[in-house]
Amino acid sequence: MTELPPDSPAAARIDAAAAQLTEALRTRTPCPPVREHLGATDVDAAYEVQRRLATARTEAGARRVGAKIGLTARAVQQQFGVHQPDFGVLFDDMIHGHTEPLPLDRFLQPRAEGEIAFVLDRDLEQPGASVADVLRATAFVLPAIEIVDSRIADWDLTLTDTVADNASSGAVVLGTTPCGLDGRDLARVGMTLHRDGEPASFGAGHACLGSPVVAVVWLARELARRGRPLRAGDVVMSGALGPMVPVDGPGRFRLELDGVGEVEALIEEPAEPAQRAEPAGPARPAAGAEERV
């Protein structure tokens, strides 16, 4: 997006949307939809809001470690009435490992998704990246659970709302066993996401834009077009393989991906703050001490 004059109406709308999401993050309180400022279709303006919030986060010390694709599964698109993918930025403080506890109160309105994470060992700078380019650039894949979250109250989203809000990102839990892609058709991978031992969501790789590889191709092209290409070492969350599962309390989420592996996300109640000990009062003198003074 070309730089806007600071006093232009478009810049004012972007400023207002960024300020609204910043306040929601600061106060831990969901806010009204930012489409009230951006409209429901101005995706470039929404990505400018996302860019400003990401810049503020890196300036505060966070480190970019990759990207996520959202709205890839038709089931999820139907949930929110949108018809195209979007992307967001992954930061180092969002990435967690298998069974690493996540406190529930770090999120506002969390939901869980089963995904395949790609880990790259080559840059993908070309605007016309192909399936072959993505396959060559992928070191391995991992089973992954994304805890998506929204700063928009009640998940009342259009495309511009979720784009501005960093594609409704929250946290990522990665499996620990790398899986190579040689001879593996990710479109045929079946997915089951369990909550506390009970199946809660089913899906497959073909639900993610036909294949998670195709989803990463879309992302590589889009980021290169916007001058922010994927780099070696990036983690790429390729998108949901099935419907999201609400996280309405503590719980254990286990993702099973046929032929790829498993991973668990553990959502816990926040630890109780340590109680402060009452200050000790003055020591009482031993019996007879007053007489000995």
PDB file of C-alpha atoms in Angstrom:
ATOM      1  CA  MET A   1       0.000   0.000   0.000  1.00  0.00           C
ATOM      2  CA  THR A   2       1.422   3.395  -0.964  1.00  0.00           C
ATOM      3  CA  GLU A   3       2.104   5.776   1.911  1.00  0.00           C
ATOM      4  CA  LEU A   4      -0.881   8.005   2.634  1.00  0.00           C
ATOM      5  CA  PRO A   5      -0.742  11.684   3.586  1.00  0.00           C
ATOM      6  CA  PRO A   6      -1.166  11.772   7.383  1.00  0.00           C
ATOM      7  CA  ASP A   7      -4.138  14.140   7.139  1.00  0.00           C
ATOM      8  CA  SER A   8      -6.012  12.127   4.505  1.00  0.00           C
ATOM      9  CA  PRO A   9      -9.367  10.504   5.342  1.00  0.00           C
ATOM     10  CA  ALA A  10      -7.939   7.056   4.536  1.00  0.00           C
ATOM     11  CA  ALA A  11      -5.023   7.564   6.946  1.00  0.00           C
ATOM     12  CA  ALA A  12      -7.433   8.703   9.651  1.00  0.00           C
ATOM     13  CA  ARG A  13      -9.528   5.551   9.197  1.00  0.00           C
ATOM     14  CA  ILE A  14      -6.436   3.346   9.464  1.00  0.00           C
ATOM     15  CA  ASP A  15      -5.252   5.251  12.545  1.00  0.00           C
ATOM     16  CA  ALA A  16      -8.653   4.783  14.206  1.00  0.00           C
ATOM     17  CA  ALA A  17      -8.747   1.040  13.507  1.00  0.00           C
ATOM     18  CA  ALA A  18      -5.185   0.551  14.766  1.00  0.00           C
ATOM     19  CA  ALA A  19      -5.937   2.528  17.920  1.00  0.00           C
ATOM     20  CA  GLN A  20      -9.072   0.488  18.581  1.00  0.00           C
ATOM     21  CA  LEU A  21      -7.245  -2.842  18.329  1.00  0.00           C
ATOM     22  CA  THR A  22      -4.329  -1.527  20.386  1.00  0.00           C
ATOM     23  CA  GLU A  23      -6.722  -0.548  23.162  1.00  0.00           C
ATOM     24  CA  ALA A  24      -8.394  -3.971  23.035  1.00  0.00           C
ATOM     25  CA  LEU A  25      -4.988  -5.589  23.482  1.00  0.00           C
ATOM     26  CA  ARG A  26      -4.034  -3.245  26.307  1.00  0.00           C
ATOM     27  CA  THR A  27      -7.249  -3.620  28.272  1.00  0.00           C
ATOM     28  CA  ARG A  28      -7.828  -7.300  27.426  1.00  0.00           C
ATOM     29  CA  THR A  29     -11.350  -6.338  26.350  1.00  0.00           C
ATOM     30  CA  PRO A  30     -12.813  -7.249  22.931  1.00  0.00           C
ATOM     31  CA  CYS A  31     -13.762  -4.257  20.812  1.00  0.00           C
ATOM     32  CA  PRO A  32     -16.412  -3.536  18.153  1.00  0.00           C
ATOM     33  CA  PRO A  33     -15.591  -4.499  14.547  1.00  0.00           C
ATOM     34  CA  VAL A  34     -12.990  -2.270  12.896  1.00  0.00           C
ATOM     35  CA  ARG A  35     -14.965  -2.398   9.636  1.00  0.00           C
ATOM     36  CA  GLU A  36     -16.764   0.583  11.129  1.00  0.00           C
ATOM     37  CA  HIS A  37     -13.588   2.464  10.170  1.00  0.00           C
ATOM     38  CA  LEU A  38     -12.274   0.436   7.228  1.00  0.00           C
ATOM     39  CA  GLY A  39     -15.413  -0.846   5.539  1.00  0.00           C
ATOM     40  CA  ALA A  40     -15.917  -4.527   4.828  1.00  0.00           C
ATOM     41  CA  THR A  41     -13.938  -4.765   1.582  1.00  0.00           C
ATOM     42  CA  ASP A  42     -10.823  -2.537   1.810  1.00  0.00           C
ATOM     43  CA  VAL A  43      -8.342  -5.368   2.366  1.00  0.00           C
ATOM     44  CA  ASP A  44      -5.271  -3.232   1.640  1.00  0.00           C
ATOM     45  CA  ALA A  45      -6.254  -0.790   4.381  1.00  0.00           C
ATOM     46  CA  ALA A  46      -6.733  -3.730   6.766  1.00  0.00           C
ATOM     47  CA  TYR A  47      -3.264  -5.070   5.951  1.00  0.00           C
ATOM     48  CA  GLU A  48      -1.838  -1.619   6.656  1.00  0.00           C
ATOM     49  CA  VAL A  49      -3.429  -1.751  10.119  1.00  0.00           C
ATOM     50  CA  GLN A  50      -1.899  -5.214  10.587  1.00  0.00           C
ATOM     51  CA  ARG A  51       1.509  -3.932   9.472  1.00  0.00           C
ATOM     52  CA  ARG A  52       1.418  -1.034  11.936  1.00  0.00           C
ATOM     53  CA  LEU A  53       0.486  -3.294  14.848  1.00  0.00           C
ATOM     54  CA  ALA A  54       3.200  -5.807  13.863  1.00  0.00           C
ATOM     55  CA  THR A  55       5.778  -3.012  13.712  1.00  0.00           C
ATOM     56  CA  ALA A  56       4.771  -1.848  17.186  1.00  0.00           C
ATOM     57  CA  ARG A  57       5.145  -5.397  18.462  1.00  0.00           C
ATOM     58  CA  THR A  58       8.653  -5.822  17.036  1.00  0.00           C
ATOM     59  CA  GLU A  59       9.659  -2.425  18.378  1.00  0.00           C
ATOM     60  CA  ALA A  60       8.552  -3.673  21.813  1.00  0.00           C
ATOM     61  CA  GLY A  61      10.952  -6.643  21.486  1.00  0.00           C
ATOM     62  CA  ALA A  62       9.028  -9.425  19.722  1.00  0.00           C
ATOM     63  CA  ARG A  63      10.757 -11.292  16.890  1.00  0.00           C
ATOM     64  CA  ARG A  64       9.059 -12.323  13.654  1.00  0.00           C
ATOM     65  CA  VAL A  65       9.416 -16.086  13.090  1.00  0.00           C
ATOM     66  CA  GLY A  66       7.029 -16.795  10.232  1.00  0.00           C
ATOM     67  CA  ALA A  67       3.510 -16.380   8.960  1.00  0.00           C
ATOM     68  CA  LYS A  68       0.074 -17.944   9.194  1.00  0.00           C
ATOM     69  CA  ILE A  69      -2.637 -18.455   6.616  1.00  0.00           C
ATOM     70  CA  GLY A  70      -6.234 -18.059   7.670  1.00  0.00           C
ATOM     71  CA  LEU A  71      -9.610 -18.813   6.156  1.00  0.00           C
ATOM     72  CA  THR A  72      -8.371 -21.682   3.986  1.00  0.00           C
ATOM     73  CA  ALA A  73     -11.041 -24.243   4.846  1.00  0.00           C
ATOM     74  CA  ARG A  74     -14.453 -23.831   3.272  1.00  0.00           C
ATOM     75  CA  ALA A  75     -16.016 -24.792   6.602  1.00  0.00           C
ATOM     76  CA  VAL A  76     -14.260 -21.888   8.332  1.00  0.00           C
ATOM     77  CA  GLN A  77     -15.056 -19.483   5.470  1.00  0.00           C
ATOM     78  CA  GLN A  78     -18.720 -20.412   5.796  1.00  0.00           C
ATOM     79  CA  GLN A  79     -18.572 -19.794   9.547  1.00  0.00           C
ATOM     80  CA  PHE A  80     -17.586 -16.180   8.904  1.00  0.00           C
ATOM     81  CA  GLY A  81     -19.121 -15.455   5.522  1.00  0.00           C
ATOM     82  CA  VAL A  82     -15.822 -14.822   3.689  1.00  0.00           C
ATOM     83  CA  HIS A  83     -14.541 -16.308   0.443  1.00  0.00           C
ATOM     84  CA  GLN A  84     -10.756 -15.865   0.332  1.00  0.00           C
ATOM     85  CA  PRO A  85      -7.727 -16.604   2.552  1.00  0.00           C
ATOM     86  CA  ASP A  86      -5.802 -14.066   4.573  1.00  0.00           C
ATOM     87  CA  PHE A  87      -2.451 -14.035   6.358  1.00  0.00           C
ATOM     88  CA  GLY A  88      -0.879 -12.829   9.576  1.00  0.00           C
ATOM     89  CA  VAL A  89       2.522 -12.620  11.255  1.00  0.00           C
ATOM     90  CA  LEU A  90       3.904 -15.186  13.697  1.00  0.00           C
ATOM     91  CA  PHE A  91       6.060 -13.904  16.556  1.00  0.00           C
ATOM     92  CA  ASP A  92       8.427 -15.795  18.822  1.00  0.00           C
ATOM     93  CA  ASP A  93       6.214 -15.444  21.885  1.00  0.00           C
ATOM     94  CA  MET A  94       3.365 -17.177  20.037  1.00  0.00           C
ATOM     95  CA  ILE A  95       5.240 -20.453  19.408  1.00  0.00           C
ATOM     96  CA  HIS A  96       4.985 -23.280  21.949  1.00  0.00           C
ATOM     97  CA  GLY A  97       5.886 -26.959  22.084  1.00  0.00           C
ATOM     98  CA  HIS A  98       3.920 -30.168  22.548  1.00  0.00           C
ATOM     99  CA  THR A  99       2.069 -30.198  25.953  1.00  0.00           C
ATOM    100  CA  GLU A 100       3.622 -26.898  27.018  1.00  0.00           C
ATOM    101  CA  PRO A 101       0.952 -25.364  29.289  1.00  0.00           C
ATOM    102  CA  LEU A 102      -0.807 -22.240  28.027  1.00  0.00           C
ATOM    103  CA  PRO A 103      -2.686 -20.091  30.546  1.00  0.00           C
ATOM    104  CA  LEU A 104      -6.280 -19.506  29.522  1.00  0.00           C
ATOM    105  CA  ASP A 105      -6.164 -15.836  30.500  1.00  0.00           C
ATOM    106  CA  ARG A 106      -3.618 -14.962  27.793  1.00  0.00           C
ATOM    107  CA  PHE A 107      -6.489 -15.230  25.306  1.00  0.00           C
ATOM    108  CA  LEU A 108      -9.772 -13.335  24.928  1.00  0.00           C
ATOM    109  CA  GLN A 109     -11.998 -15.623  22.829  1.00  0.00           C
ATOM    110  CA  PRO A 110      -9.873 -18.647  21.930  1.00  0.00           C
ATOM    111  CA  ARG A 111     -10.690 -21.459  19.522  1.00  0.00           C
ATOM    112  CA  ALA A 112      -8.533 -24.400  18.402  1.00  0.00           C
ATOM    113  CA  GLU A 113      -7.686 -25.556  14.871  1.00  0.00           C
ATOM    114  CA  GLY A 114      -5.786 -28.550  13.530  1.00  0.00           C
ATOM    115  CA  GLU A 115      -3.143 -27.651  10.948  1.00  0.00           C
ATOM    116  CA  ILE A 116       0.102 -28.647   9.242  1.00  0.00           C
ATOM    117  CA  ALA A 117       3.079 -26.374   9.898  1.00  0.00           C
ATOM    118  CA  PHE A 118       5.785 -25.994   7.229  1.00  0.00           C
ATOM    119  CA  VAL A 119       9.356 -25.181   8.253  1.00  0.00           C
ATOM    120  CA  LEU A 120      11.371 -23.610   5.432  1.00  0.00           C
ATOM    121  CA  ASP A 121      15.077 -23.871   4.685  1.00  0.00           C
ATOM    122  CA  ARG A 122      15.084 -21.581   1.616  1.00  0.00           C
ATOM    123  CA  ASP A 123      13.766 -18.112   0.861  1.00  0.00           C
ATOM    124  CA  LEU A 124      10.660 -17.808  -1.328  1.00  0.00           C
ATOM    125  CA  GLU A 125      11.171 -14.389  -2.872  1.00  0.00           C
ATOM    126  CA  GLN A 126       9.748 -14.886  -6.354  1.00  0.00           C
ATOM    127  CA  PRO A 127       6.244 -13.406  -6.919  1.00  0.00           C
ATOM    128  CA  GLY A 128       5.315 -16.383  -9.088  1.00  0.00           C
ATOM    129  CA  ALA A 129       6.316 -19.151  -6.652  1.00  0.00           C
ATOM    130  CA  SER A 130       5.147 -22.590  -7.776  1.00  0.00           C
ATOM    131  CA  VAL A 131       4.266 -25.836  -6.042  1.00  0.00           C
ATOM    132  CA  ALA A 132       7.748 -27.082  -6.947  1.00  0.00           C
ATOM    133  CA  ASP A 133       9.332 -23.990  -5.358  1.00  0.00           C
ATOM    134  CA  VAL A 134       7.437 -24.545  -2.103  1.00  0.00           C
ATOM    135  CA  LEU A 135       8.298 -28.251  -1.994  1.00  0.00           C
ATOM    136  CA  ARG A 136      12.009 -27.485  -2.569  1.00  0.00           C
ATOM    137  CA  ALA A 137      11.944 -24.800   0.131  1.00  0.00           C
ATOM    138  CA  THR A 138      10.310 -27.015   2.781  1.00  0.00           C
ATOM    139  CA  ALA A 139      12.697 -28.711   5.203  1.00  0.00           C
ATOM    140  CA  PHE A 140       9.917 -30.649   6.956  1.00  0.00           C
ATOM    141  CA  VAL A 141       6.377 -30.350   8.265  1.00  0.00           C
ATOM    142  CA  LEU A 142       4.966 -30.723  11.775  1.00  0.00           C
ATOM    143  CA  PRO A 143       1.531 -31.390  13.232  1.00  0.00           C
ATOM    144  CA  ALA A 144       0.332 -28.146  14.809  1.00  0.00           C
ATOM    145  CA  ILE A 145      -2.572 -26.754  16.786  1.00  0.00           C
ATOM    146  CA  GLU A 146      -3.326 -23.093  16.351  1.00  0.00           C
ATOM    147  CA  ILE A 147      -5.165 -21.336  19.150  1.00  0.00           C
ATOM    148  CA  VAL A 148      -6.850 -18.619  17.161  1.00  0.00           C
ATOM    149  CA  ASP A 149      -8.170 -15.589  19.017  1.00  0.00           C
ATOM    150  CA  SER A 150     -10.042 -12.423  18.167  1.00  0.00           C
ATOM    151  CA  ARG A 151      -9.902  -8.969  19.612  1.00  0.00           C
ATOM    152  CA  ILE A 152     -13.257  -8.334  17.862  1.00  0.00           C
ATOM    153  CA  ALA A 153     -16.192  -8.919  20.209  1.00  0.00           C
ATOM    154  CA  ASP A 154     -18.187 -12.120  19.630  1.00  0.00           C
ATOM    155  CA  TRP A 155     -16.096 -13.022  16.563  1.00  0.00           C
ATOM    156  CA  ASP A 156     -18.286 -10.624  14.561  1.00  0.00           C
ATOM    157  CA  LEU A 157     -15.953 -10.623  11.569  1.00  0.00           C
ATOM    158  CA  THR A 158     -15.697  -9.639   7.969  1.00  0.00           C
ATOM    159  CA  LEU A 159     -12.464 -10.077   6.014  1.00  0.00           C
ATOM    160  CA  THR A 160     -11.176  -6.624   6.962  1.00  0.00           C
ATOM    161  CA  ASP A 161     -11.773  -7.270  10.672  1.00  0.00           C
ATOM    162  CA  THR A 162      -9.725 -10.459  10.789  1.00  0.00           C
ATOM    163  CA  VAL A 163      -6.964  -9.132   8.489  1.00  0.00           C
ATOM    164  CA  ALA A 164      -6.457  -6.021  10.612  1.00  0.00           C
ATOM    165  CA  ASP A 165      -6.387  -8.211  13.743  1.00  0.00           C
ATOM    166  CA  ASN A 166      -3.369 -10.183  12.470  1.00  0.00           C
ATOM    167  CA  ALA A 167      -5.620 -12.860  10.955  1.00  0.00           C
ATOM    168  CA  SER A 168      -7.167 -13.578  14.372  1.00  0.00           C
ATOM    169  CA  SER A 169      -3.916 -15.025  15.675  1.00  0.00           C
ATOM    170  CA  GLY A 170      -3.285 -16.242  19.201  1.00  0.00           C
ATOM    171  CA  ALA A 171      -0.739 -19.024  19.727  1.00  0.00           C
ATOM    172  CA  VAL A 172       0.743 -22.035  17.953  1.00  0.00           C
ATOM    173  CA  VAL A 173       1.617 -25.414  19.468  1.00  0.00           C
ATOM    174  CA  LEU A 174       4.056 -27.451  17.384  1.00  0.00           C
ATOM    175  CA  GLY A 175       4.717 -31.178  17.418  1.00  0.00           C
ATOM    176  CA  THR A 176       8.261 -32.338  18.017  1.00  0.00           C
ATOM    177  CA  THR A 177       8.801 -34.998  15.330  1.00  0.00           C
ATOM    178  CA  PRO A 178       9.662 -33.628  11.867  1.00  0.00           C
ATOM    179  CA  CYS A 179       7.982 -35.278   8.901  1.00  0.00           C
ATOM    180  CA  GLY A 180       9.483 -35.167   5.409  1.00  0.00           C
ATOM    181  CA  LEU A 181       7.440 -34.611   2.257  1.00  0.00           C
ATOM    182  CA  ASP A 182       9.020 -37.249  -0.001  1.00  0.00           C
ATOM    183  CA  GLY A 183       6.169 -39.169  -1.611  1.00  0.00           C
ATOM    184  CA  ARG A 184       3.619 -37.725   0.833  1.00  0.00           C
ATOM    185  CA  ASP A 185       0.339 -36.279  -0.475  1.00  0.00           C
ATOM    186  CA  LEU A 186      -0.769 -33.776   2.160  1.00  0.00           C
ATOM    187  CA  ALA A 187      -4.145 -33.402   0.460  1.00  0.00           C
ATOM    188  CA  ARG A 188      -4.958 -36.948   1.593  1.00  0.00           C
ATOM    189  CA  VAL A 189      -3.959 -36.488   5.240  1.00  0.00           C
ATOM    190  CA  GLY A 190      -6.893 -37.076   7.580  1.00  0.00           C
ATOM    191  CA  MET A 191      -7.306 -34.906  10.678  1.00  0.00           C
ATOM    192  CA  THR A 192      -9.020 -35.485  14.022  1.00  0.00           C
ATOM    193  CA  LEU A 193      -8.909 -32.882  16.783  1.00  0.00           C
ATOM    194  CA  HIS A 194      -9.873 -34.175  20.228  1.00  0.00           C
ATOM    195  CA  ARG A 195     -10.863 -32.204  23.285  1.00  0.00           C
ATOM    196  CA  ASP A 196     -10.337 -33.998  26.606  1.00  0.00           C
ATOM    197  CA  GLY A 197     -10.321 -37.342  24.849  1.00  0.00           C
ATOM    198  CA  GLU A 198     -13.468 -36.813  22.773  1.00  0.00           C
ATOM    199  CA  PRO A 199     -13.397 -36.165  18.995  1.00  0.00           C
ATOM    200  CA  ALA A 200     -14.415 -32.549  18.388  1.00  0.00           C
ATOM    201  CA  SER A 201     -13.427 -31.759  14.779  1.00  0.00           C
ATOM    202  CA  PHE A 202     -12.706 -33.787  11.655  1.00  0.00           C
ATOM    203  CA  GLY A 203     -11.075 -32.740   8.414  1.00  0.00           C
ATOM    204  CA  ALA A 204      -8.482 -33.499   5.762  1.00  0.00           C
ATOM    205  CA  GLY A 205      -5.699 -31.824   3.817  1.00  0.00           C
ATOM    206  CA  HIS A 206      -7.860 -31.281   0.752  1.00  0.00           C
ATOM    207  CA  ALA A 207     -10.058 -28.926   2.817  1.00  0.00           C
ATOM    208  CA  CYS A 208      -7.151 -26.452   2.904  1.00  0.00           C
ATOM    209  CA  LEU A 209      -7.387 -24.849  -0.567  1.00  0.00           C
ATOM    210  CA  GLY A 210      -7.183 -28.330  -2.081  1.00  0.00           C
ATOM    211  CA  SER A 211      -3.839 -29.038  -0.374  1.00  0.00           C
ATOM    212  CA  PRO A 212      -1.767 -27.327   2.341  1.00  0.00           C
ATOM    213  CA  VAL A 213       1.014 -27.053  -0.267  1.00  0.00           C
ATOM    214  CA  VAL A 214      -1.281 -24.969  -2.485  1.00  0.00           C
ATOM    215  CA  ALA A 215      -2.093 -22.762   0.521  1.00  0.00           C
ATOM    216  CA  VAL A 216       1.605 -22.079   1.102  1.00  0.00           C
ATOM    217  CA  VAL A 217       2.015 -21.269  -2.594  1.00  0.00           C
ATOM    218  CA  TRP A 218      -0.754 -18.675  -2.231  1.00  0.00           C
ATOM    219  CA  LEU A 219       0.975 -17.190   0.811  1.00  0.00           C
ATOM    220  CA  ALA A 220       4.417 -17.112  -0.819  1.00  0.00           C
ATOM    221  CA  ARG A 221       3.059 -15.246  -3.823  1.00  0.00           C
ATOM    222  CA  GLU A 222       1.043 -12.799  -1.736  1.00  0.00           C
ATOM    223  CA  LEU A 223       3.912 -11.956   0.620  1.00  0.00           C
ATOM    224  CA  ALA A 224       6.386 -11.566  -2.248  1.00  0.00           C
ATOM    225  CA  ARG A 225       3.929  -9.265  -4.003  1.00  0.00           C
ATOM    226  CA  ARG A 226       3.739  -7.128  -0.878  1.00  0.00           C
ATOM    227  CA  GLY A 227       7.529  -7.009  -0.446  1.00  0.00           C
ATOM    228  CA  ARG A 228       7.610  -9.235   2.653  1.00  0.00           C
ATOM    229  CA  PRO A 229       8.727 -12.639   1.314  1.00  0.00           C
ATOM    230  CA  LEU A 230       8.998 -15.851   3.297  1.00  0.00           C
ATOM    231  CA  ARG A 231      12.546 -16.575   4.497  1.00  0.00           C
ATOM    232  CA  ALA A 232      14.590 -19.634   5.343  1.00  0.00           C
ATOM    233  CA  GLY A 233      13.824 -20.665   8.906  1.00  0.00           C
ATOM    234  CA  ASP A 234      10.243 -19.393   8.810  1.00  0.00           C
ATOM    235  CA  VAL A 235       7.439 -21.414  10.337  1.00  0.00           C
ATOM    236  CA  VAL A 236       4.328 -21.316   8.157  1.00  0.00           C
ATOM    237  CA  MET A 237       0.941 -22.325   9.523  1.00  0.00           C
ATOM    238  CA  SER A 238      -0.807 -23.530   6.388  1.00  0.00           C
ATOM    239  CA  GLY A 239      -4.424 -23.215   7.527  1.00  0.00           C
ATOM    240  CA  ALA A 240      -7.197 -25.165   9.190  1.00  0.00           C
ATOM    241  CA  LEU A 241      -8.057 -28.647   7.960  1.00  0.00           C
ATOM    242  CA  GLY A 242     -11.534 -28.546   9.496  1.00  0.00           C
ATOM    243  CA  PRO A 243     -13.901 -26.570  11.724  1.00  0.00           C
ATOM    244  CA  MET A 244     -12.639 -24.648  14.736  1.00  0.00           C
ATOM    245  CA  VAL A 245     -13.339 -25.899  18.262  1.00  0.00           C
ATOM    246  CA  PRO A 246     -14.269 -23.365  20.990  1.00  0.00           C
ATOM    247  CA  VAL A 247     -11.891 -23.174  23.947  1.00  0.00           C
ATOM    248  CA  ASP A 248     -14.358 -22.251  26.665  1.00  0.00           C
ATOM    249  CA  GLY A 249     -12.270 -23.389  29.607  1.00  0.00           C
ATOM    250  CA  PRO A 250      -9.194 -25.387  30.554  1.00  0.00           C
ATOM    251  CA  GLY A 251      -8.679 -28.544  28.532  1.00  0.00           C
ATOM    252  CA  ARG A 252      -6.353 -30.851  26.644  1.00  0.00           C
ATOM    253  CA  PHE A 253      -6.523 -30.741  22.840  1.00  0.00           C
ATOM    254  CA  ARG A 254      -4.910 -33.572  20.882  1.00  0.00           C
ATOM    255  CA  LEU A 255      -4.434 -33.403  17.129  1.00  0.00           C
ATOM    256  CA  GLU A 256      -3.964 -36.574  15.085  1.00  0.00           C
ATOM    257  CA  LEU A 257      -2.757 -36.238  11.475  1.00  0.00           C
ATOM    258  CA  ASP A 258      -2.666 -39.486   9.528  1.00  0.00           C
ATOM    259  CA  GLY A 259       0.917 -40.312   8.593  1.00  0.00           C
ATOM    260  CA  VAL A 260       2.243 -36.982   9.911  1.00  0.00           C
ATOM    261  CA  GLY A 261       2.027 -37.246  13.684  1.00  0.00           C
ATOM    262  CA  GLU A 262       0.329 -35.961  16.797  1.00  0.00           C
ATOM    263  CA  VAL A 263       0.554 -32.927  19.058  1.00  0.00           C
ATOM    264  CA  GLU A 264      -1.196 -31.812  22.226  1.00  0.00           C
ATOM    265  CA  ALA A 265      -2.076 -28.349  23.462  1.00  0.00           C
ATOM    266  CA  LEU A 266      -2.711 -27.978  27.169  1.00  0.00           C
ATOM    267  CA  ILE A 267      -4.860 -25.013  28.213  1.00  0.00           C
ATOM    268  CA  GLU A 268      -4.734 -24.345  31.940  1.00  0.00           C
ATOM    269  CA  GLU A 269      -6.280 -21.980  34.431  1.00  0.00           C
ATOM    270  CA  PRO A 270      -3.810 -19.221  35.285  1.00  0.00           C
ATOM    271  CA  ALA A 271      -1.700 -19.832  38.350  1.00  0.00           C
ATOM    272  CA  GLU A 272      -3.009 -18.217  41.489  1.00  0.00           C
ATOM    273  CA  PRO A 273      -0.824 -15.318  42.595  1.00  0.00           C
ATOM    274  CA  ALA A 274       1.253 -16.168  45.619  1.00  0.00           C
ATOM    275  CA  GLN A 275      -0.323 -14.899  48.810  1.00  0.00           C
ATOM    276  CA  ARG A 276       1.694 -12.297  50.574  1.00  0.00           C
ATOM    277  CA  ALA A 277       2.716 -13.289  54.070  1.00  0.00           C
ATOM    278  CA  GLU A 278       1.386 -11.024  56.815  1.00  0.00           C
ATOM    279  CA  PRO A 279       4.200  -8.969  58.300  1.00  0.00           C
ATOM    280  CA  ALA A 280       5.255 -10.286  61.650  1.00  0.00           C
ATOM    281  CA  GLY A 281       4.377  -8.076  64.642  1.00  0.00           C
ATOM    282  CA  PRO A 282       6.855  -7.078  67.315  1.00  0.00           C
ATOM    283  CA  ALA A 283       8.110 -10.011  69.358  1.00  0.00           C
ATOM    284  CA  ARG A 284       6.506 -10.321  72.750  1.00  0.00           C
ATOM    285  CA  PRO A 285       9.018 -10.371  75.564  1.00  0.00           C
ATOM    286  CA  ALA A 286       9.500 -13.644  77.365  1.00  0.00           C
ATOM    287  CA  ALA A 287       7.829 -14.038  80.702  1.00  0.00           C
ATOM    288  CA  GLY A 288       9.757 -12.132  83.311  1.00  0.00           C
ATOM    289  CA  ALA A 289      11.802 -10.245  80.763  1.00  0.00           C
ATOM    290  CA  GLU A 290      10.386  -6.874  81.840  1.00  0.00           C
ATOM    291  CA  GLU A 291      11.546  -7.499  85.374  1.00  0.00           C
ATOM    292  CA  ARG A 292      15.053  -8.305  84.086  1.00  0.00           C
ATOM    293  CA  VAL A 293      15.405  -5.046  82.126  1.00  0.00           C
TER     294      VAL A 293
END
